[in-house]
mmCIF file of C-alpha atoms in Angstrom:
data_model
loop_
_atom_site.group_PDB
_atom_site.id
_atom_site.type_symbol
_atom_site.label_atom_id
_atom_site.label_comp_id
_atom_site.label_asym_id
_atom_site.label_seq_id
_atom_site.Cartn_x
_atom_site.Cartn_y
_atom_site.Cartn_z
ATOM 1 C CA ASP A 4 -90.799 73.391 241.032
ATOM 2 C CA TYR A 5 -89.702 73.687 244.417
ATOM 3 C CA LEU A 6 -89.931 77.673 243.991
ATOM 4 C CA ILE A 7 -93.340 77.114 242.619
ATOM 5 C CA VAL A 8 -95.145 74.774 244.770
ATOM 6 C CA SER A 9 -93.055 75.591 248.083
ATOM 7 C CA VAL A 10 -92.485 79.548 248.046
ATOM 8 C CA TRP A 11 -94.990 80.974 245.859
ATOM 9 C CA LEU A 12 -98.367 78.668 246.220
ATOM 10 C CA ASN A 13 -97.304 77.003 249.776
ATOM 11 C CA ARG A 14 -98.481 74.032 248.493
ATOM 12 C CA PRO A 15 -95.942 71.380 248.634
ATOM 13 C CA HIS A 16 -98.337 68.527 247.862
ATOM 14 C CA LEU A 17 -98.790 69.900 244.146
ATOM 15 C CA THR A 18 -95.631 69.030 243.069
ATOM 16 C CA TRP A 19 -97.092 65.656 241.660
ATOM 17 C CA LEU A 20 -98.743 67.607 239.398
ATOM 18 C CA THR A 21 -96.630 70.555 238.549
ATOM 19 C CA PHE A 22 -93.342 68.479 238.059
ATOM 20 C CA PRO A 23 -94.862 66.155 235.368
ATOM 21 C CA ILE A 24 -96.116 69.244 233.564
ATOM 22 C CA LEU A 25 -92.540 71.226 234.021
ATOM 23 C CA ILE A 26 -90.935 67.911 232.328
ATOM 24 C CA ALA A 27 -93.664 67.704 229.188
ATOM 25 C CA VAL A 28 -93.227 71.273 228.561
ATOM 26 C CA GLY A 29 -89.600 70.915 228.483
ATOM 27 C CA CYS A 30 -89.523 67.938 225.963
ATOM 28 C CA TRP A 31 -91.804 69.826 223.856
ATOM 29 C CA LEU A 32 -89.983 73.145 223.634
ATOM 30 C CA THR A 33 -86.443 71.040 223.208
ATOM 31 C CA VAL A 34 -88.625 69.219 219.988
ATOM 32 C CA LEU A 35 -89.821 72.611 218.629
ATOM 33 C CA LEU A 36 -86.702 74.481 218.826
ATOM 34 C CA THR A 37 -84.721 71.676 217.181
ATOM 35 C CA ASP A 38 -87.206 71.398 214.111
ATOM 36 C CA SER A 39 -86.814 74.707 213.809
ATOM 37 C CA ALA A 40 -83.309 74.915 213.222
ATOM 38 C CA THR A 41 -83.151 71.892 211.044
ATOM 39 C CA PRO A 42 -84.226 72.104 207.245
ATOM 40 C CA GLU A 43 -86.727 70.043 206.123
ATOM 41 C CA LEU A 44 -84.262 68.399 203.604
ATOM 42 C CA ARG A 45 -80.482 67.661 203.842
ATOM 43 C CA ALA A 46 -78.295 66.372 201.000
ATOM 44 C CA THR A 47 -74.448 65.894 200.918
ATOM 45 C CA ALA A 48 -72.563 64.694 197.761
ATOM 46 C CA MET A 49 -69.148 63.346 196.958
ATOM 47 C CA ASN A 50 -68.252 63.129 193.126
ATOM 48 C CA VAL A 51 -65.945 61.298 191.508
ATOM 49 C CA ILE A 52 -65.023 62.176 187.839
ATOM 50 C CA ASP A 53 -62.840 59.580 185.973
ATOM 51 C CA VAL A 54 -61.408 60.624 182.771
ATOM 52 C CA THR A 55 -59.821 57.851 180.520
ATOM 53 C CA GLU A 56 -58.035 57.883 177.129
ATOM 54 C CA VAL A 57 -58.759 55.345 174.405
ATOM 55 C CA ASP A 58 -57.427 55.815 170.613
ATOM 56 C CA GLY A 59 -56.557 59.855 171.401
ATOM 57 C CA LYS A 60 -60.259 60.203 172.491
ATOM 58 C CA GLN A 61 -61.301 61.099 176.175
ATOM 59 C CA ASN A 62 -64.034 59.550 177.947
ATOM 60 C CA VAL A 63 -65.589 60.499 181.014
ATOM 61 C CA CYS A 64 -67.395 58.693 183.754
ATOM 62 C CA VAL A 65 -69.051 60.582 186.768
ATOM 63 C CA ARG A 66 -70.305 58.672 190.043
ATOM 64 C CA ALA A 67 -72.252 60.902 192.544
ATOM 65 C CA PHE A 68 -72.483 59.373 196.053
ATOM 66 C CA THR A 69 -75.550 61.346 197.483
ATOM 67 C CA SER A 70 -77.085 61.349 200.748
ATOM 68 C CA ILE A 71 -80.625 62.656 201.759
ATOM 69 C CA SER A 72 -82.282 62.864 204.804
ATOM 70 C CA SER A 73 -85.838 64.274 205.665
ATOM 71 C CA ARG A 74 -87.284 65.822 208.798
ATOM 72 C CA SER A 75 -90.428 64.524 208.734
ATOM 73 C CA THR A 76 -92.211 61.151 207.186
ATOM 74 C CA ARG A 77 -92.816 61.699 203.634
ATOM 75 C CA ARG A 78 -92.867 60.311 200.235
ATOM 76 C CA ALA A 79 -91.016 62.005 197.435
ATOM 77 C CA ASP A 80 -89.851 61.891 193.924
ATOM 78 C CA VAL A 81 -86.154 62.037 194.260
ATOM 79 C CA GLY A 82 -83.895 62.983 191.143
ATOM 80 C CA PHE A 83 -80.395 63.689 190.306
ATOM 81 C CA SER A 84 -78.807 65.807 187.615
ATOM 82 C CA ILE A 85 -75.170 65.599 186.507
ATOM 83 C CA GLN A 86 -73.332 68.189 184.485
ATOM 84 C CA ILE A 87 -69.979 69.453 184.228
ATOM 85 C CA PRO A 88 -69.423 72.753 183.018
ATOM 86 C CA GLY A 89 -68.259 73.231 179.316
ATOM 87 C CA LEU A 90 -69.094 69.440 178.872
ATOM 88 C CA GLU A 91 -72.180 68.291 176.726
ATOM 89 C CA GLU A 92 -74.841 66.434 178.451
ATOM 90 C CA LEU A 93 -73.950 62.788 179.579
ATOM 91 C CA ALA A 94 -75.126 60.460 177.233
ATOM 92 C CA GLU A 95 -76.763 58.021 179.838
ATOM 93 C CA THR A 96 -77.389 58.447 183.753
ATOM 94 C CA THR A 97 -78.586 55.971 185.928
ATOM 95 C CA THR A 98 -79.278 55.807 189.886
ATOM 96 C CA ILE A 99 -79.387 53.142 192.097
ATOM 97 C CA PRO A 100 -79.806 52.846 195.784
ATOM 98 C CA PHE A 101 -76.257 52.845 197.325
ATOM 99 C CA ALA A 102 -77.132 50.543 200.855
ATOM 100 C CA ARG A 103 -78.583 47.439 201.867
ATOM 101 C CA ALA A 104 -82.442 47.422 201.330
ATOM 102 C CA GLU A 105 -84.937 46.331 204.260
ATOM 103 C CA ASN A 106 -81.986 46.353 206.844
ATOM 104 C CA VAL A 107 -82.702 49.536 208.815
ATOM 105 C CA TYR A 108 -85.995 51.291 210.375
ATOM 106 C CA GLY A 109 -87.739 52.474 207.053
ATOM 107 C CA GLY A 110 -86.004 50.193 204.879
ATOM 108 C CA MET A 111 -85.141 50.972 201.247
ATOM 109 C CA TYR A 112 -88.142 49.461 200.058
ATOM 110 C CA ARG A 113 -90.908 49.763 202.576
ATOM 111 C CA PRO A 114 -92.046 52.307 204.834
ATOM 112 C CA HIS A 115 -92.348 51.944 208.492
ATOM 113 C CA GLY A 116 -95.163 50.209 210.157
ATOM 114 C CA SER A 117 -97.428 47.187 209.443
ATOM 115 C CA ARG A 118 -99.984 47.134 206.596
ATOM 116 C CA LEU A 119 -101.668 44.490 204.402
ATOM 117 C CA SER A 120 -99.922 45.430 200.901
ATOM 118 C CA GLN A 121 -96.610 46.849 200.696
ATOM 119 C CA GLU A 122 -96.021 50.286 198.670
ATOM 120 C CA SER A 123 -93.451 50.302 196.106
ATOM 121 C CA PHE A 124 -90.982 52.980 194.401
ATOM 122 C CA LEU A 125 -90.060 53.065 190.555
ATOM 123 C CA HIS A 126 -86.787 53.696 189.266
ATOM 124 C CA GLN A 127 -87.043 56.364 186.083
ATOM 125 C CA PRO A 128 -84.563 56.184 183.803
ATOM 126 C CA ALA A 129 -83.423 59.720 182.383
ATOM 127 C CA THR A 130 -83.644 58.564 178.963
ATOM 128 C CA GLU A 131 -87.753 58.853 179.698
ATOM 129 C CA GLY A 132 -87.546 62.710 179.938
ATOM 130 C CA TRP A 133 -87.281 62.791 183.770
ATOM 131 C CA ARG A 134 -84.393 63.171 185.562
ATOM 132 C CA SER A 135 -82.267 59.719 186.595
ATOM 133 C CA GLY A 136 -83.902 59.021 190.174
ATOM 134 C CA VAL A 137 -86.623 57.319 192.088
ATOM 135 C CA ARG A 138 -90.491 58.279 192.348
ATOM 136 C CA ALA A 139 -92.590 57.666 195.519
ATOM 137 C CA LEU A 140 -89.504 57.006 197.638
ATOM 138 C CA PRO A 141 -90.634 56.379 201.561
ATOM 139 C CA MET A 142 -88.377 59.018 203.376
ATOM 140 C CA PRO A 143 -88.607 58.059 207.562
ATOM 141 C CA ALA A 144 -88.093 61.150 209.411
ATOM 142 C CA GLN A 145 -84.574 61.520 210.546
ATOM 143 C CA GLY A 146 -83.775 58.817 208.317
ATOM 144 C CA SER A 147 -81.191 58.996 205.343
ATOM 145 C CA HIS A 148 -81.201 57.542 202.096
ATOM 146 C CA ALA A 149 -77.905 56.905 199.946
ATOM 147 C CA PHE A 150 -78.007 56.543 196.244
ATOM 148 C CA LEU A 151 -75.206 56.292 193.373
ATOM 149 C CA THR A 152 -75.818 57.908 190.260
ATOM 150 C CA GLU A 153 -73.568 57.123 187.292
ATOM 151 C CA GLY A 154 -73.299 59.005 184.248
ATOM 152 C CA TRP A 155 -71.252 58.325 180.780
ATOM 153 C CA SER A 156 -69.476 60.064 177.891
ATOM 154 C CA ALA A 157 -67.541 58.899 175.257
ATOM 155 C CA GLY A 158 -65.403 60.766 172.870
ATOM 156 C CA ILE A 159 -66.139 64.331 174.523
ATOM 157 C CA ASN A 160 -64.979 67.063 171.950
ATOM 158 C CA ALA A 161 -62.981 69.217 174.655
ATOM 159 C CA PRO A 162 -60.233 67.068 176.247
ATOM 160 C CA LEU A 163 -60.277 67.830 179.919
ATOM 161 C CA VAL A 164 -56.227 66.906 179.878
ATOM 162 C CA GLU A 165 -53.691 66.798 177.533
ATOM 163 C CA SER A 166 -50.720 64.289 178.154
ATOM 164 C CA GLU A 167 -47.326 64.013 176.831
ATOM 165 C CA LEU A 168 -45.924 61.785 179.346
ATOM 166 C CA VAL A 169 -43.309 59.082 178.927
ATOM 167 C CA VAL A 170 -41.133 56.447 181.044
ATOM 168 C CA THR A 171 -37.257 56.228 180.321
ATOM 169 C CA SER A 172 -35.500 53.231 180.853
ATOM 170 C CA ASN A 173 -35.128 53.758 184.674
ATOM 171 C CA GLY A 174 -38.773 53.537 185.099
ATOM 172 C CA LEU A 175 -39.149 57.602 186.103
ATOM 173 C CA LEU A 176 -42.116 59.650 184.672
ATOM 174 C CA GLU A 177 -40.903 62.289 182.217
ATOM 175 C CA GLY A 178 -42.429 64.747 179.963
ATOM 176 C CA SER A 179 -45.483 66.726 180.614
ATOM 177 C CA PHE A 180 -49.125 67.085 180.956
ATOM 178 C CA THR A 181 -51.609 70.303 180.918
ATOM 179 C CA SER A 182 -54.795 70.665 182.693
ATOM 180 C CA ARG A 183 -57.926 71.765 180.733
ATOM 181 C CA LEU A 184 -60.260 71.601 183.798
ATOM 182 C CA PRO A 185 -62.268 74.597 184.484
ATOM 183 C CA VAL A 186 -60.947 75.212 187.831
ATOM 184 C CA PRO A 187 -57.817 74.852 189.831
ATOM 185 C CA LEU A 188 -56.753 71.087 190.636
ATOM 186 C CA ARG A 189 -55.497 71.069 194.121
ATOM 187 C CA ASP A 190 -54.092 68.455 196.790
ATOM 188 C CA TRP A 191 -53.250 66.376 193.642
ATOM 189 C CA PHE A 192 -50.558 63.929 193.194
ATOM 190 C CA VAL A 193 -49.422 61.231 190.379
ATOM 191 C CA VAL A 194 -48.846 57.796 190.620
ATOM 192 C CA TYR A 195 -47.031 55.444 188.054
ATOM 193 C CA GLY A 196 -45.812 51.875 188.670
ATOM 194 C CA SER A 197 -44.042 51.726 191.960
ATOM 195 C CA ARG A 198 -43.696 55.486 192.584
ATOM 196 C CA ALA A 199 -45.732 58.572 193.545
ATOM 197 C CA TYR A 200 -44.759 62.003 192.491
ATOM 198 C CA GLN A 201 -46.040 64.836 194.556
ATOM 199 C CA PRO A 202 -45.810 68.843 193.575
ATOM 200 C CA GLN A 203 -43.733 71.272 195.111
ATOM 201 C CA ARG A 204 -44.553 74.709 196.197
ATOM 202 C CA ARG A 205 -44.274 77.602 193.684
ATOM 203 C CA GLY A 206 -41.093 79.338 193.679
ATOM 204 C CA VAL A 207 -39.254 76.710 195.349
ATOM 205 C CA GLN A 208 -36.649 74.916 193.496
ATOM 206 C CA ASN A 209 -35.823 71.413 194.518
ATOM 207 C CA PRO A 210 -36.974 71.824 198.481
ATOM 208 C CA ARG A 211 -35.326 69.443 200.860
ATOM 209 C CA PRO A 212 -37.512 67.114 202.525
ATOM 210 C CA ALA A 213 -37.912 68.076 206.133
ATOM 211 C CA ALA A 214 -36.023 65.662 208.704
ATOM 212 C CA GLY A 215 -37.818 62.534 209.632
ATOM 213 C CA ASP A 216 -40.229 62.833 206.570
ATOM 214 C CA GLU A 217 -37.483 61.223 203.892
ATOM 215 C CA ALA A 218 -40.321 58.741 202.887
ATOM 216 C CA GLY A 219 -42.660 61.115 202.257
ATOM 217 C CA SER A 220 -46.617 60.490 203.870
ATOM 218 C CA ALA A 221 -49.813 61.325 202.611
ATOM 219 C CA SER A 222 -50.953 62.753 205.608
ATOM 220 C CA THR A 223 -48.434 65.751 205.331
ATOM 221 C CA ARG A 224 -50.051 67.136 202.144
ATOM 222 C CA ASN A 225 -52.127 70.076 202.352
ATOM 223 C CA ASP A 226 -54.196 72.278 200.089
ATOM 224 C CA ASP A 227 -52.072 75.409 199.816
ATOM 225 C CA ASP A 228 -53.022 77.341 196.698
ATOM 226 C CA ASP A 229 -49.414 77.325 195.569
ATOM 227 C CA ARG A 230 -49.436 73.975 195.335
ATOM 228 C CA ALA A 231 -52.671 74.022 192.792
ATOM 229 C CA LEU A 232 -52.464 73.248 189.126
ATOM 230 C CA MET A 233 -54.273 76.057 187.436
ATOM 231 C CA PRO A 234 -56.370 75.520 184.218
ATOM 232 C CA GLY A 235 -53.833 75.582 181.128
ATOM 233 C CA GLU A 236 -50.794 75.086 183.258
ATOM 234 C CA VAL A 237 -48.115 72.601 181.962
ATOM 235 C CA CYS A 238 -46.758 70.229 184.309
ATOM 236 C CA ASN A 239 -43.456 68.324 184.174
ATOM 237 C CA ARG A 240 -41.325 66.410 186.705
ATOM 238 C CA GLU A 241 -38.432 69.132 186.369
ATOM 239 C CA ARG A 242 -40.407 72.521 187.513
ATOM 240 C CA SER A 243 -43.624 70.825 189.234
ATOM 241 C CA LEU A 244 -43.062 67.286 190.315
ATOM 242 C CA THR A 245 -40.025 67.230 192.667
ATOM 243 C CA LYS A 246 -40.843 64.834 195.210
ATOM 244 C CA VAL A 247 -40.615 61.283 194.333
ATOM 245 C CA THR A 248 -41.612 58.349 196.882
ATOM 246 C CA GLU A 249 -42.001 54.982 196.757
ATOM 247 C CA LEU A 250 -45.741 54.146 196.441
ATOM 248 C CA ARG A 251 -46.608 51.908 199.322
ATOM 249 C CA SER A 252 -44.711 54.052 201.767
ATOM 250 C CA PHE A 253 -46.727 57.076 200.522
ATOM 251 C CA LEU A 254 -50.116 55.147 200.810
ATOM 252 C CA SER A 255 -49.243 53.742 204.084
ATOM 253 C CA SER A 256 -47.838 56.791 205.569
ATOM 254 C CA THR A 257 -44.371 55.250 206.420
ATOM 255 C CA ARG A 258 -41.941 57.529 207.483
ATOM 256 C CA ALA A 259 -38.233 57.212 207.738
ATOM 257 C CA THR A 260 -36.803 58.498 211.205
ATOM 258 C CA ARG A 261 -33.160 58.955 212.125
ATOM 259 C CA ALA A 262 -32.847 57.525 215.773
ATOM 260 C CA ALA A 263 -30.563 59.635 218.110
ATOM 261 C CA ALA A 264 -26.894 58.309 218.511
ATOM 262 C CA ILE A 265 -26.584 56.284 221.812
ATOM 263 C CA ALA A 266 -24.169 57.833 223.917
ATOM 264 C CA GLY A 267 -20.388 56.864 223.185
ATOM 265 C CA GLY A 268 -21.510 55.394 219.860
ATOM 266 C CA GLN A 269 -20.349 56.352 216.450
ATOM 267 C CA SER A 270 -23.505 56.375 214.440
ATOM 268 C CA SER A 271 -27.091 56.470 214.390
ATOM 269 C CA GLY A 272 -29.743 54.512 212.937
ATOM 270 C CA VAL A 273 -32.448 54.819 210.470
ATOM 271 C CA SER A 274 -36.165 53.006 211.089
ATOM 272 C CA ALA A 275 -39.405 53.129 209.207
ATOM 273 C CA ALA A 276 -42.288 54.042 211.212
ATOM 274 C CA LEU A 277 -45.774 52.757 209.808
ATOM 275 C CA ALA A 278 -48.536 54.753 211.036
ATOM 276 C CA ASN A 279 -51.846 52.925 211.845
ATOM 277 C CA TYR A 280 -54.876 53.398 209.239
ATOM 278 C CA ASP A 281 -57.054 56.030 210.417
ATOM 279 C CA VAL A 282 -60.803 54.468 210.260
ATOM 280 C CA LEU A 283 -62.313 57.859 211.254
ATOM 281 C CA ASN A 284 -60.494 60.063 208.504
ATOM 282 C CA ASP A 285 -62.691 61.819 206.351
ATOM 283 C CA ASP A 286 -60.472 63.544 203.993
ATOM 284 C CA PRO A 287 -62.023 62.674 200.480
ATOM 285 C CA VAL A 288 -58.529 62.514 198.818
ATOM 286 C CA ASP A 289 -57.246 60.262 201.320
ATOM 287 C CA ILE A 290 -60.180 57.851 201.071
ATOM 288 C CA MET A 291 -60.296 57.811 197.257
ATOM 289 C CA MET A 292 -56.489 57.306 197.292
ATOM 290 C CA MET A 293 -57.031 54.157 199.201
ATOM 291 C CA LEU A 294 -60.074 53.008 197.238
ATOM 292 C CA SER A 295 -58.032 53.549 194.194
ATOM 293 C CA LEU A 296 -54.992 51.818 195.127
ATOM 294 C CA TYR A 297 -55.935 49.222 197.720
ATOM 295 C CA SER A 298 -54.127 46.379 196.088
ATOM 296 C CA ALA A 299 -50.809 48.804 195.835
ATOM 297 C CA ALA A 300 -50.844 49.764 199.366
ATOM 298 C CA GLY A 301 -51.413 46.320 200.640
ATOM 299 C CA GLY A 302 -54.974 46.164 201.365
ATOM 300 C CA VAL A 303 -56.465 43.987 204.200
ATOM 301 C CA ASP A 304 -52.999 44.224 205.614
ATOM 302 C CA TYR A 305 -52.923 47.515 206.136
ATOM 303 C CA THR A 306 -56.441 48.826 206.510
ATOM 304 C CA ARG A 307 -57.889 45.749 208.325
ATOM 305 C CA VAL A 308 -60.995 46.295 206.252
ATOM 306 C CA HIS A 309 -62.496 44.902 202.817
ATOM 307 C CA ASN A 310 -63.368 47.014 199.906
ATOM 308 C CA ASP A 311 -66.070 44.291 198.531
ATOM 309 C CA GLN A 312 -68.673 47.088 197.957
ATOM 310 C CA LEU A 313 -66.332 49.396 196.385
ATOM 311 C CA ARG A 314 -63.990 47.519 194.325
ATOM 312 C CA ARG A 315 -64.976 48.727 191.158
ATOM 313 C CA MET A 316 -62.924 51.813 192.150
ATOM 314 C CA GLU A 317 -59.772 49.783 192.361
ATOM 315 C CA VAL A 318 -57.386 51.032 189.674
ATOM 316 C CA SER A 319 -54.036 49.376 190.709
ATOM 317 C CA ASP A 320 -53.616 47.539 187.795
ATOM 318 C CA SER A 321 -53.741 50.643 185.333
ATOM 319 C CA ILE A 322 -50.618 52.130 186.653
ATOM 320 C CA ARG A 323 -48.852 49.138 186.090
ATOM 321 C CA LEU A 324 -50.260 48.717 182.236
ATOM 322 C CA ASN A 325 -48.434 51.826 180.607
ATOM 323 C CA GLN A 326 -51.169 54.359 182.383
ATOM 324 C CA VAL A 327 -50.754 57.190 185.038
ATOM 325 C CA LEU A 328 -52.659 57.708 187.760
ATOM 326 C CA LEU A 329 -53.495 61.398 188.853
ATOM 327 C CA ILE A 330 -55.974 62.195 191.573
ATOM 328 C CA GLY A 331 -56.929 65.550 193.104
ATOM 329 C CA LEU A 332 -59.748 67.837 194.291
ATOM 330 C CA ILE A 333 -61.612 70.325 192.374
ATOM 331 C CA ASP A 334 -64.003 73.449 193.712
ATOM 332 C CA LEU A 335 -66.874 72.018 191.229
ATOM 333 C CA PRO A 336 -70.329 71.192 191.932
ATOM 334 C CA VAL A 337 -71.510 68.862 189.281
ATOM 335 C CA THR A 338 -74.433 67.018 191.176
ATOM 336 C CA THR A 339 -78.001 69.028 191.430
ATOM 337 C CA VAL A 340 -80.336 66.744 193.857
ATOM 338 C CA TYR A 341 -84.347 67.673 193.288
ATOM 339 C CA VAL A 342 -86.941 66.319 195.639
ATOM 340 C CA ASP A 343 -90.335 66.809 194.131
ATOM 341 C CA GLU A 344 -89.032 68.700 191.285
ATOM 342 C CA GLN A 345 -87.733 71.246 193.755
ATOM 343 C CA PRO A 346 -83.686 71.709 193.748
ATOM 344 C CA VAL A 347 -81.911 70.932 197.062
ATOM 345 C CA GLU A 348 -78.584 72.561 197.967
ATOM 346 C CA PRO A 349 -76.223 70.034 199.442
ATOM 347 C CA LEU A 350 -74.940 71.111 202.883
ATOM 348 C CA THR A 351 -71.415 69.632 201.335
ATOM 349 C CA GLN A 352 -70.351 68.692 197.862
ATOM 350 C CA THR A 353 -66.636 67.350 197.242
ATOM 351 C CA THR A 354 -65.468 66.669 193.811
ATOM 352 C CA VAL A 355 -62.797 64.212 193.493
ATOM 353 C CA VAL A 356 -61.132 64.006 189.954
ATOM 354 C CA ARG A 357 -59.370 60.976 188.577
ATOM 355 C CA LEU A 358 -57.038 61.306 185.331
ATOM 356 C CA ILE A 359 -56.081 57.932 183.953
ATOM 357 C CA LEU A 360 -53.623 59.122 181.195
ATOM 358 C CA PRO A 361 -51.656 57.111 178.583
ATOM 359 C CA VAL A 362 -47.858 56.999 178.817
ATOM 360 C CA GLU A 363 -45.188 56.025 176.214
ATOM 361 C CA GLN A 364 -42.255 53.994 176.942
ATOM 362 C CA VAL A 365 -39.138 55.248 175.944
ATOM 363 C CA GLY A 366 -35.951 52.899 174.973
ATOM 364 C CA ALA A 367 -32.644 52.494 176.612
ATOM 365 C CA ILE A 368 -29.946 53.960 175.734
ATOM 366 C CA VAL A 369 -26.451 51.778 175.250
ATOM 367 C CA ASN A 370 -23.206 52.741 174.053
ATOM 368 C CA ASN A 371 -24.967 56.183 173.039
ATOM 369 C CA THR A 372 -27.372 54.236 170.849
ATOM 370 C CA GLU A 373 -31.235 53.877 171.553
ATOM 371 C CA ILE A 374 -32.732 50.503 171.720
ATOM 372 C CA PRO A 375 -36.489 51.005 171.001
ATOM 373 C CA PRO A 376 -38.819 48.810 173.179
ATOM 374 C CA ALA A 377 -39.665 45.157 172.046
ATOM 375 C CA GLU A 378 -42.732 45.283 169.478
#
């Protein structure tokens, strides 16, 4: 502005006109460039696949947590489709808003602004020939909507996992299981009773834990390919599960550290250090691990938050009732988002698998005689 009015035009008094014009043009260019770089619709999805087994038949429940935002204010028909490759269509699919209604700008049920009559939108069940979703959804500019889509399938023909797991008299998990998932299972671990079992690196037999990590930690896990469970691979404790950790220590990232010996002392002590719960952690496995085993981890005492909204994800009781919980990640998109009948590719889509497998109790052995469990 100084260069224009003082040097070029030699009219300093024009700054009252040129300066506001420059500010307006700069704001307009900023908005224009921001809108051009932002897609019209943005979506993210996190999928949770639960596999349970009852009477020799496996049941599948898929939950898709999806967030959708629009660059401009509009009304749109939003639908969701869930499909696992190699598995038949889910028998029933429902979609519900996963947020508090009418509490933010735009709301879940009301468009922004004032009017004499409030417009509404409709839930459309998948059984009526249309994808599970919402019709005429008000989408404010730069606002977002969160949805939960659930699908069920009972008694699937092709099992996603084959389990021959047993528990010995000392409470250790033995036997084997085989993954029948179409893709590798990575960043996984197994939980039963009061213990957590972690996989070892391929080609490493009985690795010794690193100093200061005797108790194990969820934060030390990584996504290395050499720890992934491949499709059709048989996993057992002797070959694959070598690191056994106390469950609460594993969930709360408790580490056993050996203190240095005091000068002139004869011995050094060992202390347990409890890591603070990271409320900003966005790792999907860590989040699902805490949601699934909230009670086993100490719940509110450790996280300092409540799980009222997601208490249905809690399965702490299952690991105490002759069932094994396996949690892991798979690179398999199972949710498709549709806006006005057009597919929208999610910017990120994460799929977490929870396998709840039955386990058989074997009898104790006394004087070389096996005592069967009580009927």
